[in-house]
């Protein structure tokens, strides 16, 4: 007040960084970005630099308020289902795993039921069963092998396969 009479001050916000979103896994620019305006999932993926080639879209998840939200990136990006293009919120995290980090579960009459690494190039039915210790004699029904293949976080495809024809060479292995 000795130097200035009735001073006033103007404050201008240069960058707002109070609304972070997080990109985890197979993003080209994994890390944190900040929302400056309402942003949907496609715009958010672009903010993360896009997805790497080996990102497993069907396994991708949106994490919000310590919960997994049902946003299907595979349906959005590969099938054009824009109902999945929801608005992201501050502190959301988008996780896109690598294909090779995923698992296939082999259950039933096999030597060691449990998970098998999916691998970078995937697994065939015979490979997955072999890695699980093979079929248990007299207990297994190779003519009625059931595959439950997730298409998204909310839907799956049910496939009935006759593995016996594969074992005898009458049919090709199933990927």
Tab-separated table of N, CA and C in Angstrom:
chain	number	residue	atom	x	y	z
A	1	UNK	N	0.824	-1.200	0.000
A	1	UNK	CA	0.000	0.000	0.000
A	1	UNK	C	0.860	1.252	0.000
A	2	UNK	N	2.143	1.165	0.383
A	2	UNK	CA	3.005	2.337	0.312
A	2	UNK	C	3.390	2.644	-1.125
A	3	UNK	N	3.490	1.586	-1.988
A	3	UNK	CA	3.921	1.784	-3.369
A	3	UNK	C	2.733	1.873	-4.326
A	4	UNK	N	1.697	1.028	-4.083
A	4	UNK	CA	0.544	0.983	-4.986
A	4	UNK	C	-0.707	1.483	-4.284
A	5	UNK	N	-1.479	2.239	-5.015
A	5	UNK	CA	-2.775	2.677	-4.511
A	5	UNK	C	-3.864	1.797	-5.121
A	6	UNK	N	-4.695	1.203	-4.281
A	6	UNK	CA	-5.780	0.310	-4.714
A	6	UNK	C	-5.304	-0.721	-5.759
A	7	UNK	N	-4.348	-1.579	-5.387
A	7	UNK	CA	-3.846	-2.566	-6.362
A	7	UNK	C	-4.910	-3.617	-6.685
A	8	UNK	N	-4.830	-4.217	-7.861
A	8	UNK	CA	-5.661	-5.338	-8.254
A	8	UNK	C	-4.802	-6.307	-9.050
A	9	UNK	N	-5.223	-7.557	-9.068
A	9	UNK	CA	-4.423	-8.623	-9.637
A	9	UNK	C	-5.281	-9.445	-10.589
A	10	UNK	N	-4.728	-9.840	-11.738
A	10	UNK	CA	-5.410	-10.718	-12.690
A	10	UNK	C	-4.660	-12.038	-12.727
A	11	UNK	N	-5.394	-13.152	-12.554
A	11	UNK	CA	-4.809	-14.487	-12.618
A	11	UNK	C	-5.400	-15.193	-13.823
A	12	UNK	N	-4.529	-15.736	-14.655
A	12	UNK	CA	-4.972	-16.466	-15.842
A	12	UNK	C	-4.468	-17.895	-15.741
A	13	UNK	N	-5.365	-18.871	-15.925
A	13	UNK	CA	-5.006	-20.275	-15.869
A	13	UNK	C	-4.398	-20.674	-17.206
A	14	UNK	N	-3.156	-21.118	-17.169
A	14	UNK	CA	-2.460	-21.511	-18.389
A	14	UNK	C	-2.804	-22.954	-18.768
A	15	UNK	N	-2.660	-23.885	-17.813
A	15	UNK	CA	-2.966	-25.291	-18.060
A	15	UNK	C	-3.673	-25.855	-16.831
A	16	UNK	N	-4.827	-26.480	-17.062
A	16	UNK	CA	-5.548	-27.109	-15.961
A	16	UNK	C	-5.120	-28.568	-15.883
A	17	UNK	N	-4.518	-28.967	-14.783
A	17	UNK	CA	-4.070	-30.345	-14.629
A	17	UNK	C	-4.661	-30.959	-13.368
A	18	UNK	N	-5.937	-30.742	-13.186
A	18	UNK	CA	-6.578	-31.264	-11.987
A	18	UNK	C	-7.508	-32.438	-12.280
A	19	UNK	N	-7.613	-32.836	-13.552
A	19	UNK	CA	-8.495	-33.936	-13.926
A	19	UNK	C	-7.702	-35.004	-14.676
A	20	UNK	N	-6.909	-35.803	-13.949
A	20	UNK	CA	-6.058	-36.787	-14.625
A	20	UNK	C	-6.829	-38.019	-15.088
A	21	UNK	N	-6.387	-38.594	-16.195
A	21	UNK	CA	-6.812	-39.935	-16.604
A	21	UNK	C	-5.523	-40.720	-16.857
A	22	UNK	N	-5.596	-42.026	-16.654
A	22	UNK	CA	-4.405	-42.864	-16.674
A	22	UNK	C	-4.491	-43.897	-17.786
A	23	UNK	N	-3.385	-44.083	-18.480
A	23	UNK	CA	-3.289	-45.068	-19.557
A	23	UNK	C	-2.297	-46.138	-19.128
A	24	UNK	N	-2.798	-47.342	-18.955
A	24	UNK	CA	-1.988	-48.445	-18.459
A	24	UNK	C	-1.884	-49.536	-19.504
A	25	UNK	N	-0.734	-50.146	-19.605
A	25	UNK	CA	-0.568	-51.259	-20.527
A	25	UNK	C	-0.076	-50.817	-21.885
A	26	UNK	N	-0.692	-51.337	-22.923
A	26	UNK	CA	-0.188	-51.221	-24.286
A	26	UNK	C	-0.636	-49.949	-25.019
A	27	UNK	N	-0.361	-48.807	-24.406
A	27	UNK	CA	-0.565	-47.516	-25.055
A	27	UNK	C	0.788	-47.010	-25.526
A	28	UNK	N	0.809	-46.329	-26.641
A	28	UNK	CA	2.079	-45.788	-27.149
A	28	UNK	C	2.640	-44.720	-26.212
A	29	UNK	N	1.759	-44.015	-25.519
A	29	UNK	CA	2.190	-43.014	-24.531
A	29	UNK	C	1.512	-43.320	-23.201
A	30	UNK	N	1.836	-44.487	-22.628
A	30	UNK	CA	1.244	-44.870	-21.348
A	30	UNK	C	1.635	-43.838	-20.292
A	31	UNK	N	0.746	-43.620	-19.356
A	31	UNK	CA	1.024	-42.650	-18.296
A	31	UNK	C	-0.219	-41.845	-17.959
A	32	UNK	N	-0.023	-40.571	-17.682
A	32	UNK	CA	-1.100	-39.687	-17.251
A	32	UNK	C	-1.321	-38.604	-18.295
A	33	UNK	N	-2.582	-38.289	-18.548
A	33	UNK	CA	-2.969	-37.132	-19.355
A	33	UNK	C	-4.042	-36.397	-18.558
A	34	UNK	N	-4.305	-35.173	-18.932
A	34	UNK	CA	-5.258	-34.359	-18.180
A	34	UNK	C	-6.393	-33.909	-19.077
A	35	UNK	N	-7.609	-34.043	-18.555
A	35	UNK	CA	-8.801	-33.642	-19.304
A	35	UNK	C	-8.931	-32.123	-19.273
A	36	UNK	N	-9.186	-31.560	-20.428
A	36	UNK	CA	-9.414	-30.122	-20.525
A	36	UNK	C	-10.861	-29.813	-20.889
A	37	UNK	N	-11.577	-30.838	-21.330
A	37	UNK	CA	-12.963	-30.691	-21.764
A	37	UNK	C	-13.606	-32.059	-21.703
A	38	UNK	N	-14.913	-32.172	-21.894
A	38	UNK	CA	-15.531	-33.504	-21.936
A	38	UNK	C	-14.871	-34.338	-23.036
A	39	UNK	N	-14.510	-35.573	-22.692
A	39	UNK	CA	-13.732	-36.432	-23.579
A	39	UNK	C	-14.327	-37.835	-23.576
A	40	UNK	N	-14.484	-38.429	-24.778
A	40	UNK	CA	-14.994	-39.801	-24.859
A	40	UNK	C	-13.830	-40.785	-24.957
A	41	UNK	N	-14.141	-42.060	-24.984
A	41	UNK	CA	-13.120	-43.108	-24.962
A	41	UNK	C	-12.192	-43.018	-26.176
A	42	UNK	N	-12.731	-42.804	-27.362
A	42	UNK	CA	-11.882	-42.715	-28.555
A	42	UNK	C	-10.915	-41.544	-28.431
A	43	UNK	N	-11.402	-40.404	-27.984
A	43	UNK	CA	-10.526	-39.247	-27.802
A	43	UNK	C	-9.475	-39.535	-26.728
A	44	UNK	N	-9.875	-40.230	-25.680
A	44	UNK	CA	-8.932	-40.573	-24.615
A	44	UNK	C	-7.842	-41.508	-25.135
A	45	UNK	N	-8.211	-42.486	-25.953
A	45	UNK	CA	-7.210	-43.398	-26.522
A	45	UNK	C	-6.210	-42.606	-27.362
A	46	UNK	N	-6.696	-41.627	-28.101
A	46	UNK	CA	-5.800	-40.767	-28.876
A	46	UNK	C	-4.870	-39.976	-27.952
A	47	UNK	N	-5.386	-39.521	-26.807
A	47	UNK	CA	-4.547	-38.808	-25.837
A	47	UNK	C	-3.431	-39.706	-25.309
A	48	UNK	N	-3.685	-41.010	-25.272
A	48	UNK	CA	-2.686	-41.978	-24.833
A	48	UNK	C	-1.769	-42.419	-25.962
A	49	UNK	N	-1.852	-41.757	-27.101
A	49	UNK	CA	-0.972	-42.072	-28.225
A	49	UNK	C	-1.441	-43.230	-29.075
A	50	UNK	N	-2.634	-43.755	-28.794
A	50	UNK	CA	-3.126	-44.913	-29.525
A	50	UNK	C	-2.630	-46.200	-28.890
A	51	UNK	N	-3.081	-47.309	-29.417
A	51	UNK	CA	-2.749	-48.621	-28.865
A	51	UNK	C	-1.650	-49.295	-29.677
A	52	UNK	N	-0.826	-50.072	-28.993
A	52	UNK	CA	0.225	-50.848	-29.653
A	52	UNK	C	-0.409	-52.002	-30.426
A	53	UNK	N	0.361	-52.566	-31.357
A	53	UNK	CA	-0.118	-53.675	-32.188
A	53	UNK	C	-0.533	-54.896	-31.366
A	54	UNK	N	0.188	-55.165	-30.268
A	54	UNK	CA	-0.095	-56.382	-29.502
A	54	UNK	C	-1.059	-56.159	-28.348
A	55	UNK	N	-1.788	-55.043	-28.381
A	55	UNK	CA	-2.817	-54.807	-27.357
A	55	UNK	C	-3.978	-55.775	-27.577
A	56	UNK	N	-4.459	-56.357	-26.504
A	56	UNK	CA	-5.578	-57.301	-26.572
A	56	UNK	C	-6.857	-56.530	-26.260
A	57	UNK	N	-7.542	-56.084	-27.310
A	57	UNK	CA	-8.715	-55.216	-27.150
A	57	UNK	C	-9.830	-55.871	-26.353
A	58	UNK	N	-10.044	-57.160	-26.565
A	58	UNK	CA	-11.132	-57.836	-25.846
A	58	UNK	C	-10.854	-57.900	-24.349
A	59	UNK	N	-9.603	-57.764	-23.952
A	59	UNK	CA	-9.255	-57.798	-22.540
A	59	UNK	C	-9.105	-56.426	-21.922
A	60	UNK	N	-9.294	-55.376	-22.708
A	60	UNK	CA	-9.130	-54.011	-22.206
A	60	UNK	C	-10.279	-53.649	-21.259
A	61	UNK	N	-9.958	-52.790	-20.301
A	61	UNK	CA	-10.944	-52.409	-19.280
A	61	UNK	C	-10.863	-50.923	-18.964
A	62	UNK	N	-11.994	-50.365	-18.576
A	62	UNK	CA	-12.060	-49.007	-18.037
A	62	UNK	C	-12.279	-49.151	-16.536
A	63	UNK	N	-11.382	-48.589	-15.757
A	63	UNK	CA	-11.480	-48.666	-14.301
A	63	UNK	C	-11.949	-47.313	-13.776
A	64	UNK	N	-13.050	-47.341	-13.028
A	64	UNK	CA	-13.635	-46.097	-12.512
A	64	UNK	C	-14.096	-46.332	-11.079
A	65	UNK	N	-13.675	-45.468	-10.180
A	65	UNK	CA	-14.085	-45.546	-8.768
A	65	UNK	C	-13.878	-46.946	-8.191
A	66	UNK	N	-12.702	-47.516	-8.443
A	66	UNK	CA	-12.343	-48.848	-7.949
A	66	UNK	C	-13.261	-49.953	-8.456
A	67	UNK	N	-13.862	-49.739	-9.623
A	67	UNK	CA	-14.719	-50.752	-10.241
A	67	UNK	C	-14.342	-50.896	-11.711
A	68	UNK	N	-14.559	-52.094	-12.243
A	68	UNK	CA	-14.338	-52.330	-13.664
A	68	UNK	C	-15.630	-52.004	-14.395
A	69	UNK	N	-15.562	-51.078	-15.325
A	69	UNK	CA	-16.750	-50.688	-16.098
A	69	UNK	C	-16.805	-51.516	-17.379
A	70	UNK	N	-17.996	-51.793	-17.820
A	70	UNK	CA	-18.186	-52.608	-19.012
A	70	UNK	C	-18.140	-51.730	-20.256
A	71	UNK	N	-16.923	-51.406	-20.678
A	71	UNK	CA	-16.699	-50.703	-21.935
A	71	UNK	C	-15.922	-51.658	-22.825
A	72	UNK	N	-16.481	-51.970	-23.969
A	72	UNK	CA	-15.916	-52.962	-24.869
A	72	UNK	C	-15.113	-52.264	-25.967
A	73	UNK	N	-13.786	-52.167	-25.787
A	73	UNK	CA	-12.940	-51.502	-26.776
A	73	UNK	C	-12.890	-52.263	-28.092
A	74	UNK	N	-13.002	-53.588	-28.022
A	74	UNK	CA	-13.014	-54.377	-29.250
A	74	UNK	C	-14.235	-54.021	-30.095
A	75	UNK	N	-15.398	-53.989	-29.478
A	75	UNK	CA	-16.629	-53.649	-30.207
A	75	UNK	C	-16.572	-52.215	-30.727
A	76	UNK	N	-16.032	-51.312	-29.936
A	76	UNK	CA	-15.949	-49.908	-30.334
A	76	UNK	C	-15.010	-49.722	-31.515
A	77	UNK	N	-13.796	-50.233	-31.410
A	77	UNK	CA	-12.775	-49.955	-32.416
A	77	UNK	C	-12.807	-50.886	-33.619
A	78	UNK	N	-13.241	-52.117	-33.443
A	78	UNK	CA	-13.222	-53.076	-34.554
A	78	UNK	C	-14.586	-53.256	-35.220
A	79	UNK	N	-15.664	-53.056	-34.442
A	79	UNK	CA	-17.001	-53.298	-34.979
A	79	UNK	C	-17.834	-52.029	-35.105
A	80	UNK	N	-17.301	-50.900	-34.651
A	80	UNK	CA	-18.004	-49.626	-34.786
A	80	UNK	C	-19.205	-49.473	-33.873
A	81	UNK	N	-19.187	-50.115	-32.719
A	81	UNK	CA	-20.292	-50.006	-31.762
A	81	UNK	C	-20.084	-48.750	-30.912
A	82	UNK	N	-20.633	-47.637	-31.370
A	82	UNK	CA	-20.402	-46.354	-30.704
A	82	UNK	C	-21.170	-46.198	-29.396
A	83	UNK	N	-22.003	-47.168	-29.043
A	83	UNK	CA	-22.625	-47.134	-27.714
A	83	UNK	C	-21.561	-47.342	-26.640
A	84	UNK	N	-20.403	-47.881	-27.022
A	84	UNK	CA	-19.301	-48.105	-26.087
A	84	UNK	C	-18.417	-46.865	-25.915
A	85	UNK	N	-18.659	-45.829	-26.696
A	85	UNK	CA	-17.835	-44.625	-26.677
A	85	UNK	C	-18.319	-43.663	-25.587
A	86	UNK	N	-18.191	-44.093	-24.348
A	86	UNK	CA	-18.687	-43.317	-23.205
A	86	UNK	C	-17.748	-42.171	-22.876
A	87	UNK	N	-18.234	-41.239	-22.089
A	87	UNK	CA	-17.422	-40.124	-21.629
A	87	UNK	C	-16.544	-40.578	-20.474
A	88	UNK	N	-15.254	-40.282	-20.571
A	88	UNK	CA	-14.351	-40.621	-19.471
A	88	UNK	C	-14.441	-39.539	-18.408
A	89	UNK	N	-14.107	-39.911	-17.196
A	89	UNK	CA	-14.166	-38.985	-16.073
A	89	UNK	C	-12.783	-38.848	-15.456
A	90	UNK	N	-12.601	-37.785	-14.693
A	90	UNK	CA	-11.342	-37.583	-13.995
A	90	UNK	C	-11.040	-38.801	-13.127
A	91	UNK	N	-9.805	-39.203	-13.106
A	91	UNK	CA	-9.279	-40.336	-12.337
A	91	UNK	C	-9.673	-41.698	-12.913
A	92	UNK	N	-10.245	-41.742	-14.119
A	92	UNK	CA	-10.470	-43.019	-14.798
A	92	UNK	C	-9.125	-43.578	-15.248
A	93	UNK	N	-9.056	-44.896	-15.370
A	93	UNK	CA	-7.873	-45.558	-15.921
A	93	UNK	C	-8.334	-46.494	-17.028
A	94	UNK	N	-7.642	-46.445	-18.141
A	94	UNK	CA	-7.924	-47.361	-19.240
A	94	UNK	C	-6.741	-48.320	-19.309
A	95	UNK	N	-7.041	-49.616	-19.196
A	95	UNK	CA	-6.007	-50.648	-19.197
A	95	UNK	C	-6.154	-51.514	-20.433
A	96	UNK	N	-5.078	-51.657	-21.180
A	96	UNK	CA	-5.058	-52.522	-22.362
A	96	UNK	C	-3.906	-53.508	-22.209
A	97	UNK	N	-4.204	-54.776	-21.896
A	97	UNK	CA	-3.134	-55.767	-21.697
A	97	UNK	C	-2.537	-56.228	-23.026
A	98	UNK	N	-1.372	-56.853	-22.946
A	98	UNK	CA	-0.770	-57.485	-24.115
A	98	UNK	C	-1.389	-58.857	-24.303
A	99	UNK	N	-1.463	-59.298	-25.540
A	99	UNK	CA	-2.002	-60.626	-25.828
A	99	UNK	C	-1.238	-61.700	-25.065
A	100	UNK	N	0.083	-61.592	-25.026
A	100	UNK	CA	0.880	-62.642	-24.402
A	100	UNK	C	0.741	-62.677	-22.887
A	101	UNK	N	0.172	-61.631	-22.286
A	101	UNK	CA	-0.056	-61.623	-20.837
A	101	UNK	C	-1.382	-62.275	-20.452
A	102	UNK	N	-2.178	-62.614	-21.435
A	102	UNK	CA	-3.486	-63.199	-21.178
A	102	UNK	C	-3.346	-64.707	-20.952
A	103	UNK	N	-4.376	-65.305	-20.383
A	103	UNK	CA	-4.377	-66.742	-20.111
A	103	UNK	C	-5.579	-67.411	-20.746
A	104	UNK	N	-5.424	-68.695	-21.007
A	104	UNK	CA	-6.507	-69.556	-21.447
A	104	UNK	C	-6.732	-70.525	-20.291
A	105	UNK	N	-7.961	-70.795	-19.962
A	105	UNK	CA	-8.258	-71.715	-18.857
A	105	UNK	C	-8.733	-73.041	-19.417
A	106	UNK	N	-8.061	-74.094	-19.021
A	106	UNK	CA	-8.405	-75.439	-19.455
A	106	UNK	C	-8.915	-76.169	-18.215
A	107	UNK	N	-10.188	-76.542	-18.248
A	107	UNK	CA	-10.830	-77.173	-17.098
A	107	UNK	C	-11.408	-78.520	-17.497
A	108	UNK	N	-11.699	-79.320	-16.524
A	108	UNK	CA	-12.334	-80.611	-16.794
A	108	UNK	C	-11.347	-81.755	-16.699
A	109	UNK	N	-11.542	-82.779	-17.515
A	109	UNK	CA	-10.784	-84.029	-17.430
A	109	UNK	C	-9.447	-83.920	-18.165
A	110	UNK	N	-8.567	-83.077	-17.618
A	110	UNK	CA	-7.196	-82.959	-18.116
A	110	UNK	C	-6.259	-83.194	-16.936
A	111	UNK	N	-4.998	-83.469	-17.224
A	111	UNK	CA	-4.031	-83.789	-16.179
A	111	UNK	C	-3.867	-82.707	-15.125
A	112	UNK	N	-3.747	-81.450	-15.544
A	112	UNK	CA	-3.559	-80.327	-14.619
A	112	UNK	C	-4.490	-79.184	-15.017
A	113	UNK	N	-5.753	-79.207	-14.565
A	113	UNK	CA	-6.661	-78.109	-14.917
A	113	UNK	C	-6.133	-76.779	-14.385
A	114	UNK	N	-6.343	-75.732	-15.150
A	114	UNK	CA	-5.909	-74.407	-14.718
A	114	UNK	C	-5.612	-73.516	-15.903
A	115	UNK	N	-4.815	-72.478	-15.651
A	115	UNK	CA	-4.536	-71.505	-16.703
A	115	UNK	C	-3.285	-71.893	-17.489
A	116	UNK	N	-3.308	-71.510	-18.756
A	116	UNK	CA	-2.194	-71.710	-19.674
A	116	UNK	C	-1.937	-70.352	-20.305
A	117	UNK	N	-0.674	-69.950	-20.404
A	117	UNK	CA	-0.346	-68.664	-21.023
A	117	UNK	C	-0.851	-68.637	-22.465
A	118	UNK	N	-1.497	-67.546	-22.844
A	118	UNK	CA	-2.038	-67.390	-24.193
A	118	UNK	C	-0.914	-67.286	-25.218
A	119	UNK	N	0.166	-66.618	-24.847
A	119	UNK	CA	1.304	-66.454	-25.747
A	119	UNK	C	1.085	-65.335	-26.741
A	120	UNK	N	2.160	-64.870	-27.337
A	120	UNK	CA	2.086	-63.742	-28.278
A	120	UNK	C	1.283	-64.089	-29.524
A	121	UNK	N	1.314	-65.351	-29.938
A	121	UNK	CA	0.607	-65.762	-31.155
A	121	UNK	C	-0.638	-66.586	-30.876
A	122	UNK	N	-1.017	-66.699	-29.619
A	122	UNK	CA	-2.201	-67.472	-29.266
A	122	UNK	C	-1.868	-68.946	-29.101
A	123	UNK	N	-2.882	-69.723	-28.825
A	123	UNK	CA	-2.744	-71.163	-28.640
A	123	UNK	C	-3.839	-71.870	-29.424
A	124	UNK	N	-3.518	-73.078	-29.848
A	124	UNK	CA	-4.551	-73.910	-30.457
A	124	UNK	C	-5.155	-74.776	-29.349
A	125	UNK	N	-6.268	-75.413	-29.654
A	125	UNK	CA	-6.928	-76.281	-28.685
A	125	UNK	C	-6.000	-77.424	-28.256
A	126	UNK	N	-5.369	-78.077	-29.226
A	126	UNK	CA	-4.488	-79.202	-28.891
A	126	UNK	C	-3.282	-78.738	-28.069
A	127	UNK	N	-2.743	-77.564	-28.363
A	127	UNK	CA	-1.628	-77.039	-27.577
A	127	UNK	C	-2.055	-76.786	-26.135
A	128	UNK	N	-3.203	-76.127	-25.965
A	128	UNK	CA	-3.680	-75.793	-24.616
A	128	UNK	C	-3.959	-77.051	-23.806
A	129	UNK	N	-4.590	-78.043	-24.417
A	129	UNK	CA	-4.882	-79.295	-23.707
A	129	UNK	C	-3.578	-80.027	-23.386
A	130	UNK	N	-2.643	-80.040	-24.319
A	130	UNK	CA	-1.351	-80.685	-24.084
A	130	UNK	C	-0.589	-80.011	-22.947
A	131	UNK	N	-0.608	-78.677	-22.907
A	131	UNK	CA	0.076	-77.930	-21.848
A	131	UNK	C	-0.592	-78.148	-20.490
A	132	UNK	N	-1.821	-78.632	-20.495
A	132	UNK	CA	-2.557	-78.916	-19.256
A	132	UNK	C	-2.459	-80.386	-18.855
A	133	UNK	N	-1.544	-81.095	-19.444
A	133	UNK	CA	-1.329	-82.492	-19.056
A	133	UNK	C	-2.085	-83.492	-19.895
A	134	UNK	N	-2.769	-83.059	-20.941
A	134	UNK	CA	-3.490	-83.971	-21.821
A	134	UNK	C	-4.809	-84.448	-21.222
A	135	UNK	N	-5.549	-85.195	-22.019
A	135	UNK	CA	-6.841	-85.723	-21.591
A	135	UNK	C	-6.664	-86.873	-20.606
A	136	UNK	N	-7.549	-86.957	-19.643
A	136	UNK	CA	-7.547	-88.058	-18.685
A	136	UNK	C	-8.328	-89.210	-19.314
A	137	UNK	N	-7.665	-90.372	-19.463
A	137	UNK	CA	-8.310	-91.541	-20.077
A	137	UNK	C	-9.609	-91.899	-19.358
A	138	UNK	N	-10.594	-92.298	-20.107
A	138	UNK	CA	-11.906	-92.777	-19.647
A	138	UNK	C	-12.753	-91.704	-18.962
A	139	UNK	N	-12.168	-90.612	-18.542
A	139	UNK	CA	-12.955	-89.550	-17.911
A	139	UNK	C	-13.293	-88.446	-18.912
A	140	UNK	N	-12.438	-88.237	-19.887
A	140	UNK	CA	-12.632	-87.167	-20.862
A	140	UNK	C	-13.594	-87.570	-21.970
A	141	UNK	N	-14.302	-86.603	-22.496
A	141	UNK	CA	-15.189	-86.796	-23.642
A	141	UNK	C	-14.671	-85.919	-24.788
A	142	UNK	N	-13.685	-86.386	-25.549
A	142	UNK	CA	-13.086	-85.538	-26.583
A	142	UNK	C	-14.047	-85.149	-27.700
A	143	UNK	N	-15.162	-85.851	-27.821
A	143	UNK	CA	-16.155	-85.499	-28.848
A	143	UNK	C	-16.994	-84.291	-28.424
A	144	UNK	N	-16.905	-83.886	-27.155
A	144	UNK	CA	-17.768	-82.822	-26.639
A	144	UNK	C	-16.959	-81.735	-25.910
A	145	UNK	N	-15.905	-81.288	-26.514
A	145	UNK	CA	-15.092	-80.228	-25.915
A	145	UNK	C	-15.818	-78.897	-26.115
A	146	UNK	N	-15.906	-78.149	-25.050
A	146	UNK	CA	-16.614	-76.870	-25.097
A	146	UNK	C	-15.620	-75.724	-24.929
A	147	UNK	N	-15.729	-74.759	-25.811
A	147	UNK	CA	-14.892	-73.564	-25.738
A	147	UNK	C	-15.806	-72.386	-25.463
A	148	UNK	N	-15.466	-71.632	-24.457
A	148	UNK	CA	-16.189	-70.399	-24.142
A	148	UNK	C	-15.222	-69.260	-24.435
A	149	UNK	N	-15.446	-68.556	-25.529
A	149	UNK	CA	-14.541	-67.511	-25.995
A	149	UNK	C	-15.160	-66.143	-25.726
A	150	UNK	N	-14.547	-65.352	-24.846
A	150	UNK	CA	-15.081	-64.015	-24.579
A	150	UNK	C	-14.965	-63.132	-25.815
A	151	UNK	N	-16.039	-62.456	-26.138
A	151	UNK	CA	-16.027	-61.495	-27.233
A	151	UNK	C	-15.849	-60.085	-26.697
A	152	UNK	N	-16.220	-59.913	-25.438
A	152	UNK	CA	-16.143	-58.610	-24.787
A	152	UNK	C	-16.269	-58.849	-23.287
A	153	UNK	N	-16.195	-57.803	-22.492
A	153	UNK	CA	-16.397	-57.986	-21.056
A	153	UNK	C	-17.795	-58.472	-20.691
A	154	UNK	N	-18.749	-58.356	-21.631
A	154	UNK	CA	-20.129	-58.692	-21.306
A	154	UNK	C	-20.727	-59.808	-22.155
A	155	UNK	N	-19.984	-60.325	-23.145
A	155	UNK	CA	-20.559	-61.371	-23.982
A	155	UNK	C	-19.487	-62.397	-24.363
A	156	UNK	N	-19.954	-63.610	-24.704
A	156	UNK	CA	-19.041	-64.688	-25.074
A	156	UNK	C	-19.682	-65.566	-26.140
A	157	UNK	N	-18.831	-66.292	-26.835
A	157	UNK	CA	-19.265	-67.229	-27.864
A	157	UNK	C	-19.066	-68.639	-27.315
A	158	UNK	N	-20.065	-69.498	-27.463
A	158	UNK	CA	-19.989	-70.889	-27.024
A	158	UNK	C	-19.754	-71.751	-28.255
A	159	UNK	N	-18.691	-72.568	-28.217
A	159	UNK	CA	-18.324	-73.385	-29.364
A	159	UNK	C	-18.195	-74.839	-28.901
A	160	UNK	N	-18.856	-75.739	-29.590
A	160	UNK	CA	-18.753	-77.173	-29.304
A	160	UNK	C	-17.838	-77.784	-30.368
A	161	UNK	N	-16.767	-78.455	-29.924
A	161	UNK	CA	-15.750	-78.973	-30.839
A	161	UNK	C	-15.567	-80.465	-30.613
A	162	UNK	N	-15.399	-81.208	-31.707
A	162	UNK	CA	-15.085	-82.626	-31.628
A	162	UNK	C	-13.564	-82.769	-31.731
A	163	UNK	N	-12.898	-82.815	-30.585
A	163	UNK	CA	-11.449	-82.898	-30.555
A	163	UNK	C	-10.942	-84.263	-31.020
A	164	UNK	N	-11.783	-85.266	-30.947
A	164	UNK	CA	-11.378	-86.606	-31.372
A	164	UNK	C	-11.012	-86.606	-32.857
A	165	UNK	N	-11.764	-85.844	-33.669
A	165	UNK	CA	-11.442	-85.775	-35.100
A	165	UNK	C	-10.092	-85.097	-35.335
A	166	UNK	N	-9.716	-84.193	-34.471
A	166	UNK	CA	-8.404	-83.543	-34.569
A	166	UNK	C	-7.284	-84.513	-34.206
A	167	UNK	N	-7.538	-85.311	-33.156
A	167	UNK	CA	-6.525	-86.252	-32.703
A	167	UNK	C	-6.278	-87.370	-33.713
A	168	UNK	N	-7.275	-87.690	-34.514
A	168	UNK	CA	-7.118	-88.733	-35.525
A	168	UNK	C	-6.669	-88.176	-36.882
A	169	UNK	N	-6.570	-86.862	-36.981
A	169	UNK	CA	-6.140	-86.232	-38.223
A	169	UNK	C	-7.258	-85.972	-39.208
A	170	UNK	N	-8.503	-86.206	-38.813
A	170	UNK	CA	-9.649	-86.002	-39.713
A	170	UNK	C	-10.093	-84.532	-39.744
A	171	UNK	N	-9.604	-83.731	-38.803
A	171	UNK	CA	-9.954	-82.305	-38.765
A	171	UNK	C	-8.729	-81.515	-38.317
A	172	UNK	N	-8.733	-80.233	-38.677
A	172	UNK	CA	-7.638	-79.351	-38.286
A	172	UNK	C	-7.784	-78.915	-36.842
A	173	UNK	N	-6.658	-78.577	-36.240
A	173	UNK	CA	-6.645	-78.046	-34.875
A	173	UNK	C	-7.428	-76.729	-34.840
A	174	UNK	N	-7.997	-76.430	-33.699
A	174	UNK	CA	-8.838	-75.229	-33.549
A	174	UNK	C	-8.050	-74.152	-32.810
A	175	UNK	N	-7.981	-72.982	-33.367
A	175	UNK	CA	-7.250	-71.874	-32.715
A	175	UNK	C	-8.044	-71.286	-31.591
